[in-house]
Each structure stands twice: as structure tokens, then as C-alpha cells.
GROMACS .gro file of C-alpha atoms in nm:
model
  270
    1MET     CA    1   3.538  -0.552  -3.009
    2ALA     CA    2   3.363  -0.220  -2.945
    3LYS     CA    3   3.417  -0.064  -2.605
    4PRO     CA    4   3.111  -0.108  -2.377
    5LEU     CA    5   2.896   0.202  -2.337
    6ASP     CA    6   2.911   0.384  -2.008
    7LEU     CA    7   2.591   0.496  -1.834
    8GLU     CA    8   2.567   0.832  -2.015
    9SER     CA    9   2.643   0.685  -2.356
   10PHE     CA   10   2.390   0.406  -2.304
   11ALA     CA   11   2.116   0.650  -2.203
   12ALA     CA   12   2.197   0.877  -2.499
   13HIS     CA   13   2.182   0.580  -2.736
   14VAL     CA   14   1.842   0.472  -2.602
   15GLU     CA   15   1.717   0.830  -2.629
   16ASP     CA   16   1.827   0.859  -2.992
   17THR     CA   17   1.679   0.521  -3.081
   18THR     CA   18   1.352   0.614  -2.912
   19ARG     CA   19   1.329   0.933  -3.118
   20GLN     CA   20   1.412   0.744  -3.437
   21ALA     CA   21   1.131   0.500  -3.359
   22GLY     CA   22   0.885   0.790  -3.379
   23PHE     CA   23   0.837   0.872  -3.013
   24THR     CA   24   0.853   1.226  -2.878
   25VAL     CA   25   1.114   1.257  -2.605
   26GLU     CA   26   1.065   1.568  -2.393
   27LYS     CA   27   1.396   1.540  -2.209
   28ARG     CA   28   1.640   1.304  -2.044
   29ASP     CA   29   1.775   1.331  -1.691
   30GLY     CA   30   2.043   1.069  -1.635
   31LEU     CA   31   1.867   0.735  -1.678
   32ASP     CA   32   1.521   0.895  -1.665
   33LEU     CA   33   1.371   0.934  -2.011
   34TYR     CA   34   1.055   1.144  -2.041
   35VAL     CA   35   0.853   1.013  -2.335
   36VAL     CA   36   0.516   1.143  -2.455
   37LEU     CA   37   0.264   0.857  -2.466
   38HIS     CA   38  -0.096   0.915  -2.565
   39GLY     CA   39  -0.045   1.289  -2.521
   40ASP     CA   40   0.103   1.276  -2.171
   41PRO     CA   41   0.469   1.273  -2.064
   42VAL     CA   42   0.574   0.951  -1.891
   43ARG     CA   43   0.899   0.896  -1.701
   44CYS     CA   44   1.081   0.584  -1.817
   45ASN     CA   45   1.362   0.477  -1.588
   46LEU     CA   46   1.639   0.289  -1.771
   47ASN     CA   47   1.813   0.143  -1.465
   48LYS     CA   48   1.703  -0.215  -1.533
   49ALA     CA   49   1.783  -0.184  -1.902
   50TYR     CA   50   2.133  -0.056  -1.827
   51SER     CA   51   2.191  -0.331  -1.569
   52ALA     CA   52   2.090  -0.588  -1.831
   53TYR     CA   53   2.328  -0.427  -2.079
   54GLN     CA   54   2.617  -0.436  -1.831
   55LEU     CA   55   2.565  -0.810  -1.787
   56SER     CA   56   2.538  -0.873  -2.163
   57PRO     CA   57   2.674  -0.584  -2.376
   58HIS     CA   58   2.632  -0.794  -2.691
   59ARG     CA   59   2.252  -0.780  -2.636
   60LEU     CA   60   2.233  -0.403  -2.678
   61ASP     CA   61   1.995  -0.411  -2.976
   62GLU     CA   62   1.772  -0.667  -2.806
   63ILE     CA   63   1.757  -0.461  -2.485
   64VAL     CA   64   1.670  -0.140  -2.671
   65GLN     CA   65   1.405  -0.324  -2.873
   66ALA     CA   66   1.247  -0.450  -2.551
   67HIS     CA   67   1.235  -0.088  -2.430
   68LEU     CA   68   1.058   0.020  -2.751
   69ASN     CA   69   0.814  -0.272  -2.732
   70ALA     CA   70   0.729  -0.172  -2.375
   71LEU     CA   71   0.653   0.184  -2.487
   72ARG     CA   72   0.431   0.057  -2.770
   73SER     CA   73   0.238  -0.169  -2.531
   74VAL     CA   74   0.136   0.111  -2.293
   75PRO     CA   75  -0.245   0.139  -2.318
   76PRO     CA   76  -0.423   0.475  -2.340
   77PHE     CA   77  -0.457   0.642  -2.003
   78PRO     CA   78  -0.802   0.648  -1.846
   79PRO     CA   79  -0.970   0.988  -1.817
   80PRO     CA   80  -0.898   1.172  -1.492
   81PRO     CA   81  -1.149   1.091  -1.217
   82THR     CA   82  -1.428   1.332  -1.141
   83GLU     CA   83  -1.429   1.510  -0.807
   84GLU     CA   84  -1.698   1.271  -0.684
   85GLN     CA   85  -1.500   0.964  -0.795
   86ALA     CA   86  -1.188   1.096  -0.623
   87ALA     CA   87  -1.378   1.156  -0.300
   88GLU     CA   88  -1.526   0.805  -0.305
   89SER     CA   89  -1.183   0.652  -0.366
   90LEU     CA   90  -1.023   0.807  -0.055
   91LEU     CA   91  -0.932   0.527   0.187
   92PRO     CA   92  -0.716   0.484   0.497
   93MET     CA   93  -0.426   0.240   0.487
   94LEU     CA   94  -0.216   0.108   0.773
   95ASN     CA   95   0.161   0.115   0.734
   96HIS     CA   96   0.456   0.064   0.964
   97THR     CA   97   0.656   0.365   1.081
   98GLN     CA   98   0.973   0.210   0.936
   99TRP     CA   99   0.810   0.203   0.593
  100LEU     CA  100   0.707   0.566   0.636
  101LYS     CA  101   1.062   0.666   0.730
  102GLN     CA  102   1.197   0.496   0.418
  103VAL     CA  103   0.948   0.679   0.199
  104GLN     CA  104   1.024   1.012   0.364
  105ARG     CA  105   1.393   0.973   0.278
  106GLN     CA  106   1.301   1.007  -0.088
  107ASP     CA  107   1.285   1.348  -0.248
  108VAL     CA  108   0.906   1.369  -0.237
  109SER     CA  109   0.649   1.562  -0.039
  110PRO     CA  110   0.592   1.393   0.303
  111LEU     CA  111   0.289   1.168   0.325
  112ALA     CA  112  -0.010   1.272   0.530
  113HIS     CA  113  -0.043   1.038   0.826
  114ARG     CA  114  -0.153   1.006   1.186
  115PRO     CA  115  -0.027   0.771   1.459
  116PHE     CA  116  -0.206   0.450   1.547
  117VAL     CA  117  -0.069   0.189   1.791
  118ALA     CA  118   0.223  -0.055   1.808
  119GLY     CA  119   0.450   0.139   1.574
  120LEU     CA  120   0.184   0.176   1.306
  121VAL     CA  121   0.059   0.485   1.126
  122ILE     CA  122  -0.256   0.557   0.928
  123THR     CA  123  -0.185   0.687   0.579
  124TYR     CA  124  -0.437   0.779   0.311
  125VAL     CA  125  -0.469   0.681  -0.053
  126PHE     CA  126  -0.682   0.753  -0.355
  127ASP     CA  127  -0.760   0.397  -0.465
  128PHE     CA  128  -0.842   0.426  -0.835
  129PRO     CA  129  -0.918   0.122  -1.057
  130ASN     CA  130  -0.578   0.129  -1.229
  131HIS     CA  131  -0.351   0.281  -0.967
  132ARG     CA  132  -0.320   0.392  -0.608
  133ALA     CA  133  -0.191   0.737  -0.506
  134TYR     CA  134  -0.085   0.823  -0.152
  135VAL     CA  135  -0.206   1.155  -0.009
  136ASN     CA  136   0.088   1.382   0.073
  137VAL     CA  137   0.084   1.691   0.293
  138ASP     CA  138   0.044   1.923  -0.008
  139MET     CA  139  -0.262   1.733  -0.128
  140LEU     CA  140  -0.399   1.732   0.226
  141ALA     CA  141  -0.360   2.111   0.247
  142GLN     CA  142  -0.565   2.149  -0.072
  143MET     CA  143  -0.832   1.916   0.065
  144MET     CA  144  -0.850   2.125   0.384
  145ALA     CA  145  -0.901   2.452   0.197
  146SER     CA  146  -1.256   2.494   0.333
  147PRO     CA  147  -1.306   2.553   0.709
  148GLU     CA  148  -1.519   2.242   0.760
  149ALA     CA  149  -1.263   2.011   0.593
  150THR     CA  150  -1.045   1.935   0.895
  151PHE     CA  151  -0.798   1.649   0.909
  152ASP     CA  152  -1.033   1.466   1.147
  153ALA     CA  153  -1.323   1.511   0.906
  154ILE     CA  154  -1.113   1.377   0.616
  155HIS     CA  155  -1.009   1.081   0.832
  156GLU     CA  156  -1.372   1.001   0.914
  157TYR     CA  157  -1.467   1.035   0.547
  158ALA     CA  158  -1.197   0.784   0.451
  159LEU     CA  159  -1.320   0.545   0.721
  160GLU     CA  160  -1.674   0.574   0.591
  161ASN     CA  161  -1.555   0.486   0.240
  162LEU     CA  162  -1.381   0.176   0.379
  163ARG     CA  163  -1.695   0.089   0.575
  164LYS     CA  164  -1.899   0.102   0.255
  165ARG     CA  165  -1.655  -0.136   0.088
  166THR     CA  166  -1.676  -0.387   0.371
  167THR     CA  167  -1.943  -0.658   0.379
  168SER     CA  168  -1.986  -0.987   0.560
  169ARG     CA  169  -1.839  -1.159   0.253
  170ASP     CA  170  -1.501  -1.007   0.340
  171TYR     CA  171  -1.452  -1.218   0.653
  172GLU     CA  172  -1.516  -1.570   0.782
  173THR     CA  173  -1.581  -1.720   1.125
  174HIS     CA  174  -1.417  -2.046   1.232
  175GLY     CA  175  -1.414  -2.253   1.549
  176LEU     CA  176  -1.644  -2.270   1.848
  177ARG     CA  177  -1.660  -2.114   2.194
  178ASP     CA  178  -1.312  -2.024   2.326
  179LYS     CA  179  -1.155  -2.114   1.991
  180THR     CA  180  -1.377  -1.889   1.783
  181MET     CA  181  -1.178  -1.695   1.521
  182ILE     CA  182  -1.283  -1.431   1.271
  183MET     CA  183  -1.051  -1.378   0.976
  184CYS     CA  184  -1.038  -1.118   0.700
  185GLU     CA  185  -0.810  -1.193   0.406
  186THR     CA  186  -0.920  -0.981   0.112
  187HIS     CA  187  -0.590  -0.934  -0.080
  188ASP     CA  188  -0.686  -0.576  -0.159
  189GLY     CA  189  -0.438  -0.412   0.080
  190TYR     CA  190  -0.712  -0.316   0.327
  191ALA     CA  191  -0.778  -0.633   0.528
  192ALA     CA  192  -0.573  -0.518   0.829
  193THR     CA  193  -0.693  -0.160   0.791
  194ARG     CA  194  -1.045  -0.275   0.872
  195VAL     CA  195  -0.929  -0.287   1.233
  196LEU     CA  196  -0.992   0.090   1.224
  197LEU     CA  197  -1.369   0.036   1.194
  198PRO     CA  198  -1.500   0.044   1.553
  199ASP     CA  199  -1.850  -0.071   1.459
  200LEU     CA  200  -1.704  -0.377   1.284
  201MET     CA  201  -1.475  -0.457   1.577
  202ALA     CA  202  -1.765  -0.421   1.824
  203LYS     CA  203  -1.972  -0.657   1.610
  204TRP     CA  204  -1.693  -0.915   1.606
  205ALA     CA  205  -1.634  -0.879   1.982
  206LYS     CA  206  -1.994  -0.987   2.048
  207ARG     CA  207  -1.923  -1.318   1.873
  208ILE     CA  208  -1.602  -1.392   2.061
  209PRO     CA  209  -1.608  -1.493   2.431
  210GLY     CA  210  -1.379  -1.310   2.670
  211ARG     CA  211  -1.152  -1.033   2.549
  212MET     CA  212  -1.103  -1.007   2.175
  213LEU     CA  213  -0.739  -1.026   2.069
  214ILE     CA  214  -0.633  -0.916   1.723
  215GLY     CA  215  -0.346  -0.996   1.490
  216ILE     CA  216  -0.250  -0.790   1.184
  217PRO     CA  217   0.084  -0.932   1.068
  218ASN     CA  218   0.055  -0.779   0.721
  219CYS     CA  219  -0.171  -0.556   0.516
  220ASP     CA  220  -0.373  -0.843   0.371
  221PHE     CA  221  -0.462  -1.033   0.687
  222LEU     CA  222  -0.665  -0.965   1.003
  223ILE     CA  223  -0.755  -1.222   1.267
  224ALA     CA  224  -0.961  -1.179   1.585
  225PHE     CA  225  -0.992  -1.445   1.855
  226SER     CA  226  -1.055  -1.505   2.226
  227ASN     CA  227  -0.801  -1.471   2.504
  228ARG     CA  228  -0.955  -1.755   2.708
  229ASP     CA  229  -0.750  -2.049   2.575
  230PRO     CA  230  -0.380  -1.987   2.654
  231ALA     CA  231  -0.256  -2.258   2.419
  232HIS     CA  232  -0.470  -2.123   2.135
  233VAL     CA  233  -0.348  -1.769   2.203
  234ALA     CA  234   0.016  -1.883   2.203
  235ALA     CA  235  -0.026  -2.069   1.875
  236ILE     CA  236  -0.185  -1.774   1.696
  237ALA     CA  237   0.065  -1.527   1.845
  238GLY     CA  238   0.349  -1.739   1.712
  239GLN     CA  239   0.195  -1.751   1.365
  240VAL     CA  240   0.141  -1.374   1.367
  241ARG     CA  241   0.510  -1.320   1.453
  242ARG     CA  242   0.622  -1.552   1.173
  243ASP     CA  243   0.391  -1.393   0.917
  244ALA     CA  244   0.505  -1.043   1.015
  245ALA     CA  245   0.865  -1.151   0.954
  246GLN     CA  246   0.807  -1.342   0.630
  247ARG     CA  247   0.513  -1.192   0.441
  248ASP     CA  248   0.507  -0.890   0.211
  249HIS     CA  249   0.387  -0.556   0.350
  250PRO     CA  250   0.448  -0.645   0.718
  251LEU     CA  251   0.269  -0.455   0.991
  252CYS     CA  252   0.270  -0.580   1.350
  253ALA     CA  253   0.438  -0.883   1.506
  254ASP     CA  254   0.260  -0.834   1.840
  255LEU     CA  255  -0.104  -0.886   1.926
  256LEU     CA  256  -0.357  -0.607   1.979
  257VAL     CA  257  -0.669  -0.609   2.194
  258TRP     CA  258  -1.017  -0.458   2.164
  259GLN     CA  259  -1.073  -0.284   2.496
  260ASP     CA  260  -1.322  -0.017   2.602
  261GLY     CA  261  -1.421   0.044   2.240
  262ARG     CA  262  -1.064   0.099   2.121
  263ILE     CA  263  -0.774  -0.092   1.974
  264ARG     CA  264  -0.479  -0.109   2.213
  265GLU     CA  265  -0.151  -0.294   2.238
  266TYR     CA  266  -0.196  -0.627   2.413
  267ARG     CA  267   0.024  -0.682   2.718
  268PRO     CA  268  -0.047  -1.023   2.868
  269LYS     CA  269   0.001  -1.059   3.241
  270GLN     CA  270   0.335  -1.208   3.328
   0.00000   0.00000   0.00000
């Protein structure tokens, strides 16, 4: 029986097979293979392929063939966005500081961000039809090349783009009087981020009696409700905590409150 390939030998074998299949390989760096697809170099990480090989060395040919099939199935890349399209795609996105710290540990340029409340930060993305790209500090510096393009101005521009994408179809109202609830669950990654729109929050607050409490357990869910029914508040607070612990893209396990035209951390009286 042939001796199993080590990591370097496996990567070299995949590289050679990829070249033999007619693909142009610019270079290889460990398990990162840089293959030219549709005229552009694309990084192909072979970690999963090598892990599959380690589990089943006898499936080497099958694993390499799956790699080649994946390369052949990559569709042509869309043309780069125009400057106007890029500007219109700039959006804010809420993230947790722990997520930001994890990202910053990677060998990449730090992401542009500003603090929010309750351990959250506001990051920024270019939300294109086929992918989403976070704005890092280098990109932000380029965007601020002109004197009038301050970070605050860019932040407001991103908010305006989100405002334009938000309609009454994005949220629903349930319940009556002290149990009135307004929920936004758009599954686009921006439901919770809509809490940054003060005009929207003020509009919701007019529909809800008493103080408006807010829950944003994850990126795809936002709920606003009244503080007047203690049992109702306790039930929703418990669900927010559970969702923040169990759902993907968690944000905040604690409630927030709309107060004096701003979002603040909610601290109920003991």
C-alpha cells in the first residue's frame, strides 16, 4: 500500500493535476492554490480537501476530481461596480465587539467601525448583488480623500442608503395597547441594523404606549414593544436572551430602550 501523502505532497499533487487539467496556476502557498479563472486569479484553499483525504486516502482521485469540478463550475465574474453603484451599496452593519476582535486577529487590515451601545459596534459594508465586502481602514482613508468626506459624513451616507432600502413591508405590527409589538425580520443581515434609523424608531415609538423597549438578539431580528406590562416584558426579554445565545450572528442579549431620541441600554428599576 502506498504511503499516504503529507500536506506538502498532497498540495503539490493537486497543483500538478490542476495544471494538467488545463488551468493556469499562478502560484501555491501551502494549501492555498492561486488559479486563474475567467482571467482573474482566485485563491483556492485546499484545507477541506486535505482533511477529506486524511480521512480516506484511498479516495484521492475522487477528491481531486471534486476540486477540478468545482473550478469548472465557477461562473464568470460580474463586471466591477461603477462608482455610483459602489456608493449606493454602502451600508452600516451592527456587529458584536467580540466578533470584531476575532476578525482583527487575522492578518488583514482592521475594519472601519465606530462604537454603538451594549458591546456593539457599527461596521460598514459594500453590499453587492453577489458578495459583501467590509470596509477596512485603508478603504476608509481612500473614501475620505476629499475634505468634505469625513467619517461622520460617510456614516450618514450609509444610513441614508439603509433608509432607502427600508419600507413598511419590512416590518409588522402585532398585539394591542400595552402588548403592541413591532417586528422586523428581513433575513438580509440588516434587520437589527435598522435600529440605527432615528426617524424609523421615532415612528415606531408613536405606535407603542409607554417607553419603547427594543430587542436585537441577532442580525436578522428586531423587536420593539412597550414597557408597561411587566409579564410581557419578562417574556420577551427571556426570548431575546435565548435567541442571542442560540441563533447565528448574535448581537445583544439585553434589552435596549428608545429614550430622548436615542438608543440606550435598558436598565430596569430594581
